Coordinates of C-alpha atoms and ligand atoms in Angstrom, one line a residue:
M7 CA 104.8 115.4 92.1
T8 CA 103.3 118.7 93.2
P9 CA 104.5 119.2 96.8
P10 CA 101.5 119.0 99.2
D11 CA 101.3 120.6 102.6
S12 CA 102.8 117.5 104.2
T13 CA 101.9 118.3 107.8
R14 CA 98.3 119.0 106.9
S15 CA 98.0 115.9 104.7
S16 CA 99.6 113.6 107.3
R17 CA 97.2 114.9 109.9
E18 CA 94.4 113.6 107.7
G19 CA 96.0 110.1 107.7
F20 CA 95.2 107.3 110.1
L21 CA 97.8 108.2 112.8
G22 CA 97.3 112.0 112.5
Q23 CA 93.6 111.4 113.1
L24 CA 94.4 109.0 115.9
Y25 CA 96.3 111.6 117.8
A26 CA 93.4 113.9 117.4
G27 CA 91.2 111.3 119.1
R28 CA 89.5 109.9 116.0
F29 CA 89.8 106.2 115.4
R30 CA 89.4 106.3 111.6
W31 CA 89.0 102.6 110.8
D32 CA 87.9 103.6 107.3
L33 CA 91.4 104.8 106.5
L34 CA 92.8 101.3 107.0
A35 CA 90.8 99.6 104.3
W36 CA 93.0 96.7 103.3
P37 CA 94.4 97.1 99.7
A38 CA 92.3 95.3 97.2
P39 CA 94.2 92.4 95.6
D40 CA 95.4 93.1 92.1
P41 CA 96.5 90.0 90.2
V42 CA 98.6 91.9 87.7
E43 CA 100.4 93.8 90.4
R44 CA 100.8 90.5 92.4
A45 CA 102.3 88.7 89.4
A46 CA 104.8 91.5 88.7
G47 CA 105.9 91.3 92.4
D48 CA 106.2 87.5 92.3
A49 CA 108.3 87.7 89.1
I50 CA 110.8 90.2 90.5
V51 CA 111.0 88.3 93.8
A52 CA 111.7 85.1 92.0
E53 CA 114.2 86.6 89.6
L54 CA 116.2 88.6 92.1
G55 CA 116.2 85.7 94.6
A56 CA 117.5 83.3 92.0
F57 CA 120.2 85.7 90.8
L58 CA 121.5 86.2 94.4
R59 CA 121.4 82.6 95.3
E60 CA 123.7 82.0 92.2
A61 CA 125.9 85.1 92.7
V62 CA 126.4 85.5 96.4
D63 CA 127.5 83.1 99.1
P64 CA 126.3 84.8 102.3
L65 CA 128.5 82.8 104.6
E66 CA 131.5 83.8 102.5
V67 CA 130.5 87.5 102.7
E68 CA 130.3 87.1 106.5
R69 CA 133.7 85.4 106.6
T70 CA 135.6 87.8 104.4
G71 CA 133.6 91.0 105.0
E72 CA 133.5 91.6 101.2
L73 CA 130.7 91.4 98.7
P74 CA 131.6 89.4 95.5
A75 CA 133.7 91.5 93.1
G76 CA 131.2 91.5 90.2
L77 CA 128.0 92.1 92.2
L78 CA 127.7 95.8 91.5
S79 CA 128.2 95.4 87.8
A80 CA 125.6 92.6 87.7
Y81 CA 123.1 94.8 89.6
R82 CA 123.7 97.5 87.0
E83 CA 123.4 95.2 84.0
R84 CA 120.3 93.5 85.3
G85 CA 118.5 96.8 86.1
Y86 CA 118.3 96.1 89.8
L87 CA 119.5 99.7 90.4
K88 CA 116.3 101.0 88.8
L89 CA 113.6 98.8 90.4
S90 CA 111.3 101.7 91.1
L91 CA 112.2 104.0 88.2
P92 CA 109.7 104.3 85.4
A93 CA 110.3 102.4 82.1
A94 CA 111.0 105.8 80.4
L95 CA 114.2 106.0 82.5
G96 CA 115.1 102.4 81.7
G97 CA 113.7 101.3 85.1
R98 CA 111.6 98.3 86.1
G99 CA 108.6 100.5 86.9
L100 CA 107.7 98.6 90.1
S101 CA 105.1 99.9 92.5
C102 CA 106.4 100.9 95.9
Y103 CA 105.1 97.6 97.4
N104 CA 106.7 95.5 94.7
T105 CA 109.9 97.4 95.1
F106 CA 109.7 96.6 98.8
R107 CA 109.1 92.9 98.1
A108 CA 112.1 92.7 95.8
L109 CA 114.3 94.4 98.4
V110 CA 113.1 92.0 101.1
A111 CA 113.9 89.0 98.8
A112 CA 117.5 90.4 98.4
Q113 CA 117.9 91.1 102.1
S114 CA 116.6 87.7 103.0
W115 CA 119.3 85.9 101.1
C116 CA 122.3 88.2 102.1
M117 CA 121.6 91.2 104.2
P118 CA 124.6 93.4 103.1
A119 CA 124.0 92.6 99.4
G120 CA 120.3 93.5 99.7
Y121 CA 121.0 96.5 101.9
V122 CA 123.1 98.0 99.2
L123 CA 120.1 97.9 96.9
A124 CA 117.8 99.1 99.6
I125 CA 119.9 102.2 100.4
H126 CA 120.3 103.0 96.8
T127 CA 116.6 102.6 96.1
G128 CA 115.4 104.3 99.3
F129 CA 118.0 107.0 99.9
G130 CA 119.8 107.5 96.7
C131 CA 119.4 110.3 94.3
G132 CA 116.6 108.5 92.4
A133 CA 114.6 108.4 95.5
L134 CA 114.5 112.2 95.4
L135 CA 113.2 112.5 91.9
P136 CA 109.6 113.1 93.0
A137 CA 110.9 116.3 94.8
L138 CA 113.0 117.6 91.8
P139 CA 111.2 120.0 89.5
E140 CA 112.0 119.9 85.8
G141 CA 115.4 121.6 85.3
T142 CA 119.2 121.1 85.3
L143 CA 119.4 119.1 88.5
R144 CA 116.6 116.7 87.6
A145 CA 118.2 116.2 84.1
H146 CA 121.6 115.5 85.7
V147 CA 120.3 113.0 88.2
T148 CA 118.2 111.3 85.5
K149 CA 121.2 111.0 83.1
R150 CA 123.4 109.6 85.8
L151 CA 120.8 107.0 86.9
M152 CA 120.3 106.0 83.3
E153 CA 124.1 105.4 83.1
G154 CA 123.8 103.1 86.1
A155 CA 125.0 105.4 88.9
I156 CA 124.7 104.0 92.4
S157 CA 124.0 106.3 95.3
G158 CA 123.1 106.9 98.9
W159 CA 122.5 109.7 101.4
A160 CA 125.3 111.3 103.4
D161 CA 123.8 112.9 106.5
T162 CA 125.4 111.6 109.7
E163 CA 128.5 113.4 110.9
P164 CA 131.2 112.7 113.6
T165 CA 129.5 115.4 115.7
G166 CA 126.2 113.5 115.8
A167 CA 123.3 113.2 113.4
A168 CA 120.8 114.6 115.9
N169 CA 122.3 118.1 115.8
R170 CA 120.0 120.7 114.2
L171 CA 122.7 122.2 112.0
A172 CA 125.1 120.1 109.9
S173 CA 128.8 120.6 110.7
T174 CA 129.5 120.2 107.0
V175 CA 129.3 123.7 105.6
A176 CA 128.4 125.0 102.1
E177 CA 130.3 128.2 101.5
P178 CA 128.9 130.4 98.8
I179 CA 131.5 131.3 96.0
E180 CA 131.4 132.9 92.6
G181 CA 128.8 135.4 93.7
G182 CA 126.5 132.7 94.9
R183 CA 126.6 130.7 91.7
A184 CA 128.3 127.8 93.4
Y185 CA 129.3 126.4 96.9
L186 CA 132.3 124.8 98.4
L187 CA 131.4 121.9 100.6
R188 CA 133.7 121.2 103.6
G189 CA 133.2 118.6 106.3
S190 CA 133.2 115.0 107.3
K191 CA 130.5 112.4 107.1
V192 CA 130.4 109.0 108.9
F193 CA 128.4 105.8 108.5
I194 CA 127.3 106.5 105.0
G195 CA 125.7 103.4 103.4
N196 CA 127.1 102.8 99.9
G197 CA 129.6 105.7 100.7
S198 CA 132.6 103.8 99.4
I199 CA 131.0 102.7 96.1
A200 CA 128.6 105.6 95.3
D201 CA 128.8 107.6 92.1
L202 CA 126.4 110.2 93.3
L203 CA 125.4 111.2 96.9
N204 CA 122.8 113.4 98.6
V205 CA 124.9 115.4 101.0
S206 CA 123.4 117.6 103.7
A207 CA 125.3 120.8 104.6
T208 CA 124.7 124.1 106.5
V209 CA 124.5 127.1 104.2
R210 CA 125.2 130.4 105.9
E211 CA 124.1 133.4 103.9
G212 CA 124.0 136.6 105.9
E213 CA 122.0 136.0 109.0
R214 CA 120.4 132.8 107.7
E215 CA 121.6 129.3 108.5
E216 CA 119.8 126.6 106.6
V217 CA 120.5 122.9 106.2
R218 CA 120.2 121.9 102.5
V219 CA 120.8 118.8 100.5
F220 CA 123.2 118.9 97.6
V221 CA 123.7 116.3 94.9
V222 CA 127.4 115.5 94.7
D223 CA 129.3 113.6 92.1
T224 CA 131.8 111.5 94.0
D225 CA 134.5 112.0 91.3
S226 CA 134.6 115.7 92.1
P227 CA 137.9 117.1 93.3
G228 CA 138.0 117.2 97.1
F229 CA 135.8 114.2 97.7
S230 CA 137.4 111.2 99.3
V231 CA 136.6 108.0 101.2
R232 CA 138.5 108.0 104.5
Q233 CA 137.6 104.6 105.8
V234 CA 135.2 101.8 105.4
H235 CA 133.6 101.2 108.8
Q236 CA 133.7 97.8 110.5
L237 CA 130.3 97.5 112.2
M238 CA 129.0 95.1 114.7
G239 CA 126.9 93.5 112.0
F240 CA 126.3 94.0 108.2
R241 CA 129.8 92.7 107.4
G242 CA 130.5 93.5 103.8
L243 CA 128.3 96.6 103.7
P244 CA 130.2 99.4 101.9
I245 CA 129.5 101.9 104.7
A246 CA 132.0 104.6 104.9
A247 CA 133.5 107.7 106.5
L248 CA 133.8 110.5 103.9
E249 CA 135.7 113.8 103.5
L250 CA 134.6 116.8 101.6
D251 CA 137.5 119.1 101.3
G252 CA 136.3 122.0 99.2
V253 CA 134.1 120.1 96.9
R254 CA 132.6 122.5 94.4
V255 CA 128.9 122.2 93.5
G256 CA 127.0 124.5 91.3
R257 CA 124.0 126.3 92.9
E258 CA 121.7 124.2 90.7
R259 CA 122.8 121.1 92.6
M260 CA 121.2 122.3 95.7
I261 CA 117.8 120.8 96.5
S262 CA 116.1 124.1 97.4
G263 CA 113.2 125.3 99.4
D264 CA 112.6 128.2 101.7
E265 CA 112.6 126.1 104.8
H266 CA 115.2 126.3 107.5
H267 CA 116.0 122.6 107.1
W268 CA 115.6 120.0 104.4
R269 CA 113.5 118.0 106.8
A270 CA 110.9 120.8 106.9
S271 CA 110.5 120.8 103.1
P272 CA 107.2 119.3 101.9
L273 CA 108.4 116.1 100.3
L274 CA 112.0 115.4 101.4
E275 CA 111.1 114.0 104.9
P276 CA 108.2 111.9 103.6
L277 CA 110.5 110.5 100.9
S278 CA 113.2 109.7 103.5
S279 CA 110.5 107.9 105.5
L280 CA 109.7 105.9 102.4
G281 CA 113.5 105.1 102.3
R282 CA 113.3 103.8 105.9
M283 CA 110.5 101.4 104.8
Y284 CA 112.8 99.9 102.1
T285 CA 115.8 99.7 104.4
I286 CA 114.7 99.3 108.1
A287 CA 111.2 97.8 107.7
G288 CA 112.4 95.7 104.7
A289 CA 115.4 94.3 106.7
S290 CA 113.2 93.8 109.7
L291 CA 110.8 91.7 107.8
A292 CA 113.5 89.7 106.1
I293 CA 115.1 88.9 109.4
A294 CA 111.9 88.2 111.3
K295 CA 110.7 85.7 108.6
R296 CA 114.0 83.9 108.6
C297 CA 113.8 83.6 112.4
L298 CA 110.3 82.2 112.1
R299 CA 111.5 79.6 109.6
W300 CA 114.5 78.7 111.9
S301 CA 112.2 78.5 115.0
V302 CA 109.7 76.2 113.3
D303 CA 112.5 74.0 111.9
F304 CA 114.3 73.8 115.2
A305 CA 111.2 73.0 117.3
G306 CA 110.4 70.3 114.8
R307 CA 113.7 68.5 114.9
R308 CA 114.8 68.9 118.5
R309 CA 113.4 66.4 121.0
I310 CA 113.7 66.9 124.8
N311 CA 113.0 63.9 126.9
G312 CA 111.8 62.1 123.8
R313 CA 109.1 64.7 123.1
P314 CA 109.3 67.0 120.1
L315 CA 110.0 70.6 121.3
N316 CA 107.0 71.9 119.3
E317 CA 104.7 70.0 121.6
Y318 CA 105.7 72.0 124.7
D319 CA 103.3 74.7 125.8
E320 CA 105.9 77.5 126.1
I321 CA 107.6 76.7 122.8
R322 CA 104.2 77.0 120.9
H323 CA 103.6 80.2 122.8
M324 CA 107.0 81.6 121.7
I325 CA 106.7 80.6 118.1
S326 CA 103.1 82.0 117.9
A327 CA 104.4 85.2 119.3
T328 CA 107.1 85.3 116.6
A329 CA 104.6 84.5 113.8
A330 CA 102.3 87.3 115.2
D331 CA 105.3 89.8 115.1
V332 CA 105.9 88.8 111.5
L333 CA 102.2 89.4 110.7
A334 CA 102.4 92.8 112.4
I335 CA 105.4 93.9 110.4
E336 CA 103.8 92.7 107.1
S337 CA 100.5 94.4 107.9
I338 CA 102.1 97.7 109.0
V339 CA 104.2 97.7 105.8
Q340 CA 101.4 96.9 103.5
L341 CA 99.2 99.6 104.8
G342 CA 102.2 102.0 105.1
L343 CA 102.9 101.6 101.4
D344 CA 99.4 101.6 100.2
G345 CA 98.7 104.5 97.8
V346 CA 102.0 106.2 98.3
E347 CA 102.8 106.6 94.6
T348 CA 101.4 110.1 94.6
A349 CA 102.7 113.0 96.6
D350 CA 99.4 113.4 98.5
G351 CA 99.2 109.6 99.2
L352 CA 102.8 109.6 100.4
T353 CA 102.3 112.5 102.8
R354 CA 99.0 111.0 104.1
R355 CA 100.9 107.9 105.1
W356 CA 103.9 109.9 106.4
F357 CA 103.1 109.4 110.2
E358 CA 102.4 105.7 109.6
Q359 CA 105.8 105.3 107.9
I360 CA 107.5 107.2 110.7
A361 CA 105.9 104.8 113.2
A362 CA 106.8 101.8 111.1
K363 CA 110.5 102.4 111.6
N364 CA 110.4 101.6 115.4
L365 CA 107.5 99.2 115.2
C366 CA 109.2 97.0 112.7
S367 CA 112.7 97.2 114.0
R368 CA 111.5 96.5 117.6
A369 CA 109.3 93.6 116.5
C370 CA 112.3 92.3 114.6
W371 CA 114.4 92.6 117.8
R372 CA 111.8 90.8 119.9
V373 CA 111.8 88.0 117.3
V374 CA 115.6 87.6 117.1
D375 CA 115.9 87.6 120.9
R376 CA 113.2 85.0 121.3
T377 CA 114.7 82.9 118.5
M378 CA 118.1 83.1 120.2
S379 CA 116.6 81.7 123.4
L380 CA 114.7 79.0 121.5
L381 CA 117.8 77.8 119.6
A382 CA 119.9 78.1 122.7
A383 CA 123.6 77.3 122.2
E384 CA 123.0 76.4 118.6
G385 CA 121.7 79.9 118.1
Y386 CA 124.7 81.5 119.8
E387 CA 127.2 79.6 117.7
T388 CA 128.5 81.1 114.5
A389 CA 127.3 79.7 111.2
G390 CA 130.8 78.8 110.1
S391 CA 131.3 76.8 113.3
K392 CA 128.0 75.0 112.8
A393 CA 128.8 74.2 109.2
S394 CA 132.1 72.6 110.2
R395 CA 130.4 70.2 112.6
G396 CA 127.5 69.4 110.2
A397 CA 124.8 71.3 112.1
P398 CA 122.3 73.4 110.1
P399 CA 124.4 76.6 109.5
E400 CA 121.7 79.2 110.1
P401 CA 123.4 82.5 110.7
L402 CA 121.3 83.6 113.8
E403 CA 124.3 85.0 115.5
A404 CA 125.2 87.4 112.6
T405 CA 121.5 88.1 112.2
M406 CA 121.2 89.3 115.8
R407 CA 124.1 91.7 115.2
E408 CA 122.3 93.0 112.1
A409 CA 119.0 93.4 113.8
R410 CA 120.4 95.5 116.6
G411 CA 121.7 98.0 113.9
L412 CA 118.2 98.5 112.6
R413 CA 117.3 100.2 115.9
I414 CA 120.1 102.7 115.2
A415 CA 120.2 103.2 111.4
G416 CA 117.9 106.0 110.3
G417 CA 117.7 107.3 113.9
V418 CA 118.2 105.8 117.3
D419 CA 114.9 104.2 118.4
F420 CA 114.1 106.2 121.6
Q421 CA 115.1 109.5 120.1
F422 CA 113.2 108.7 116.9
D423 CA 110.1 108.3 119.1
N424 CA 110.8 111.6 120.7
R425 CA 111.2 113.3 117.3
A426 CA 108.1 111.5 115.9
A427 CA 106.1 112.8 118.8
L428 CA 107.3 116.4 118.3
T429 CA 106.5 116.4 114.6
G430 CA 103.4 114.3 114.5
L431 CA 101.6 114.1 117.7
M432 CA 102.4 117.6 118.9
S433 CA 101.3 119.3 115.7
F434 CA 98.0 119.7 117.5
H435 CA 99.6 122.0 120.0
T436 CA 100.3 124.6 117.3
E437 CA 96.7 125.8 117.4
P438 CA 93.9 125.8 120.0
S439 CA 93.0 122.1 120.3
P440 CA 89.7 121.3 118.8
P441 CA 87.2 119.7 121.2
L442 CA 87.9 116.0 121.8
P443 CA 85.4 114.1 119.5
E444 CA 82.8 112.0 121.2
P445 CA 84.0 108.4 120.9
E446 CA 81.9 106.5 118.4
P447 CA 81.4 102.7 118.6
V448 CA 83.6 101.0 116.0
T449 CA 82.4 97.7 114.7
D450 CA 83.2 95.5 111.7
P451 CA 81.0 92.5 111.0
R452 CA 84.0 90.8 109.3
L453 CA 85.8 90.4 112.6
G454 CA 85.1 87.5 115.0
E455 CA 84.5 87.9 118.7
A456 CA 88.2 88.4 119.6
G457 CA 88.9 90.8 116.8
A458 CA 85.8 92.8 117.7
R459 CA 87.0 93.0 121.3
H460 CA 90.4 94.2 120.2
L461 CA 88.9 96.8 117.9
T462 CA 86.7 98.3 120.6
E463 CA 89.7 98.4 123.0
T464 CA 91.9 100.0 120.4
A465 CA 89.3 102.7 119.8
R466 CA 88.9 103.2 123.5
Q467 CA 92.6 103.7 124.0
T468 CA 92.7 106.2 121.1
T469 CA 90.4 108.5 123.1
A470 CA 92.6 108.0 126.1
L471 CA 95.7 108.9 124.1
A472 CA 94.2 112.1 122.7
R473 CA 93.1 113.1 126.3
A474 CA 96.7 112.5 127.5
C475 CA 98.1 114.5 124.6
R476 CA 95.9 117.4 125.4
A477 CA 96.8 117.3 129.1
L478 CA 100.5 118.0 128.2
A479 CA 102.3 121.2 129.1
P480 CA 102.1 124.1 126.7
R481 CA 104.0 123.7 123.5
E482 CA 107.1 125.7 124.6
A483 CA 107.8 123.2 127.4
L484 CA 107.1 120.1 125.4
A485 CA 110.6 119.5 124.2
E486 CA 111.7 119.2 127.8
Q487 CA 109.3 116.3 128.5
E488 CA 111.1 113.8 126.3
H489 CA 110.2 110.7 128.3
T490 CA 106.5 111.5 128.3
L491 CA 106.6 112.2 124.5
I492 CA 108.4 108.9 123.9
L493 CA 105.7 107.0 125.9
L494 CA 102.9 108.7 124.0
S495 CA 104.6 108.0 120.7
Q496 CA 105.0 104.4 121.6
I497 CA 101.3 104.2 122.6
G498 CA 100.2 105.7 119.3
G499 CA 102.5 103.2 117.5
E500 CA 101.0 100.2 119.4
L501 CA 97.5 101.3 118.5
F502 CA 98.5 101.5 114.8
L503 CA 100.0 98.0 115.1
R504 CA 96.8 96.6 116.5
A505 CA 94.6 98.4 113.9
S506 CA 96.9 97.1 111.1
V507 CA 96.6 93.5 112.0
L508 CA 92.9 93.8 112.6
A509 CA 92.4 95.5 109.2
R510 CA 94.2 92.5 107.7
A511 CA 92.2 90.0 109.7
A512 CA 89.0 91.7 108.5
A513 CA 90.0 91.3 104.9
Q514 CA 91.8 88.0 105.3
P515 CA 90.0 85.9 108.0
D516 CA 92.7 83.2 107.9
T517 CA 95.0 85.7 109.7
A518 CA 92.5 86.3 112.5
P519 CA 94.1 83.9 115.0
L520 CA 97.5 85.4 114.7
A521 CA 96.0 88.9 114.8
D522 CA 94.5 87.9 118.1
V523 CA 98.0 86.9 119.4
A524 CA 99.5 90.1 118.1
C525 CA 96.8 92.2 119.8
A526 CA 97.1 90.3 123.1
A527 CA 100.9 90.9 123.1
S528 CA 100.5 94.5 122.2
G529 CA 97.9 94.8 125.0
V530 CA 100.5 93.8 127.5
R531 CA 103.0 96.3 126.1
L532 CA 100.3 99.0 126.2
A533 CA 99.5 98.3 129.8
A534 CA 103.1 98.8 130.7
L535 CA 103.3 102.0 128.7
W536 CA 100.1 103.4 130.4
A537 CA 101.3 102.4 133.8
E538 CA 104.6 104.2 133.3
L539 CA 102.8 107.3 131.9
E540 CA 100.4 107.5 134.8
A541 CA 102.9 106.6 137.5
E542 CA 102.7 109.1 140.3
P543 CA 105.2 110.5 141.0
A544 CA 106.8 110.1 137.6
P545 CA 109.9 107.8 137.7
V546 CA 112.8 109.9 138.8
A547 CA 115.6 110.7 136.4
L548 CA 118.9 111.8 137.8
S549 CA 119.9 115.4 137.1
A550 CA 123.0 116.2 134.9
G551 CA 124.8 117.2 138.1
Q552 CA 124.0 113.9 139.8
L553 CA 125.1 112.0 136.7
G554 CA 128.5 113.8 137.0
E555 CA 128.8 112.8 140.7
L556 CA 128.0 109.3 139.8
L557 CA 130.8 109.2 137.2
A558 CA 133.2 110.6 139.8
D559 CA 132.2 108.0 142.3
L560 CA 132.7 105.2 139.7
G561 CA 136.3 106.4 139.5
Ligands
FAD22 C1 123.7 100.0 109.7 C2 123.7 101.5 109.7 C3 123.5 102.2 108.5 C4 123.5 103.6 108.4 N1 123.4 104.2 107.2 C5 123.5 105.6 107.2 C6 123.4 106.2 105.9 O1 123.3 105.6 104.9 N2 123.5 107.6 105.9 C7 123.6 108.3 107.0 O2 123.7 109.5 106.9 N3 123.7 107.7 108.3 C8 123.6 106.4 108.3 N4 123.7 105.7 109.6 C9 123.9 106.5 110.8 C10 122.6 106.6 111.6 O3 121.6 107.2 110.9 C11 123.0 107.4 112.9 O4 123.9 106.6 113.6 C12 121.8 107.6 113.8 O5 120.9 108.6 113.1 C13 122.2 108.2 115.1 O6 123.1 109.3 114.9 P1 124.5 109.3 115.7 O7 125.1 107.9 115.7 O8 125.3 110.4 115.1 O9 124.1 109.7 117.2 P2 123.9 111.1 117.8 O10 123.0 111.9 117.0 O11 125.2 111.7 118.1 O12 123.2 110.8 119.1 C14 124.0 110.2 120.2 C15 123.0 109.8 121.3 O13 122.3 110.9 121.7 C16 120.9 110.7 121.7 N5 120.2 112.0 121.4 C17 120.4 112.8 120.4 N6 119.5 113.8 120.5 C18 118.9 113.7 121.7 C19 117.9 114.4 122.4 N7 117.3 115.6 121.9 N8 117.4 114.0 123.5 C20 117.9 112.8 124.0 N9 118.8 112.1 123.5 C21 119.3 112.5 122.3 C22 120.8 109.7 120.5 O14 119.5 109.0 120.6 C23 121.9 108.8 120.8 O15 121.6 107.9 121.8 C24 123.7 104.3 109.6 C25 123.9 103.7 110.9 C26 123.9 102.3 110.9 C27 124.1 101.6 112.2

């Protein structure tokens, strides 16, 4: 892939345009159905699903905290570590959307077993191939992948992932021909099983301090696994704390660029956003769909006062809301993955993929929380306990623990909104803002009355959002207005969610009733966001000094 100017391209995408005040309905044309593509996706979903049902007992994984011993070898032998790689590299050559579908199928059966594949596919060294020019590094990565290497991305550190500089350092040696990596990494998915890892580290050369990514073979001297973490959820996931104690890497293993940080390089951040689609959005969809199935099943079999639960008004309201959240996740993903096989296509969808991380994981959380209320005590009980008394052993309790992790993995939700606003939304503050475009009426004859109303309202709020963005303080002061930025980012996300379900309803009219439910629920969330944004005076936050006093008072 030839690196595009990612910021410019992404501004030309739907969300980039939305922040500029243009509601570009034309950019959300629903992907045309392709029967060949669909059949390829159905085939891998069926194959991978059947394999996992045979090879993995999810309740046993939850009980023991271990994946089955031969699972990794089977993944390797069956080509599941090369889902998206081209056939020339021995891969399955799946499109991004079919890769996503395959990963959702795996995560639906057993989250940690599927998440291993999702991390490898989305964040492993193979995921970076589009950013690697022909040369030694690309040849090495290709060779290792063809041998069946499994990998991941080691970024987070005990000092905190949000720090601008990595505390892991890459010290130049041998006259700059190589580096010694020193530092600690934590919470690294696939960390304890990886053959190859993308490792971020700060390079200090002269006055310059830059954060680069290095491709590290985990059998290198100085590399070790310190601990496999025990998380709140994802039991069985090989997520580890790692030590790099003078690991030598040749200069050619550095993924270069002139930028101060790997995130600023043209393709790496969009590629990692694609990785979040496979991991976070994929897991969110897998979980939300399971919850929908469990909700419908429970409401059908439970009778209260002789009346089936699914005849009660509030229960139908709740299950409709869950189905609408599932529709929203699916629609956001399908548009977010449309046309991303080229570098230009990927960067055009970059802001949409960034927004998808929080939209999907929060929708998933709403669904899980609602499902827990619906299933009541049977939801709160562990699957093992239910199995032993003969109740349907749906693992809702474990699923809730997993779902919460999705709002942290890949970036804590609120801080992710803040960063998204600074990168995407605020890119308009780098230059004199162009005049706000005159709002144009947006109509689509394929939408019914409710859909048309939601479309008009979404376009109206787009203009309001652009106006609010322009009213912000000068760029230098923006970073200090985190709460405002977070609210604006969430408003932009909600507008994208509404537009996504409406785009689908326009192409697939049978989804229109659920799109209506999704837009109505989003409208309620938007009203709260605008109310908070416009509240005068702004809700007070305690100062750092007052927080200190509070702590002292608490004793
Ligand atoms: C299931 C799971 C899988 C994961 N897989 C991986 C993986 O494969 N590779 C990997 O590298 N990491 C992985 N992580 C780690 C994850 O990406 C980080 O936990 C996440 O990015 C947050 O970083 P942190 O925990 O270091 O928090 P920190 O960065 O230390 O942040 C601590 C708190 O400060 C807040 N904060 C930070 N900056 C600001 C700011 N400017 N303003 C206001 N608040 C701020 C944060 O939001 C957070 O609440 C995984 C985590 C989980 C739960």
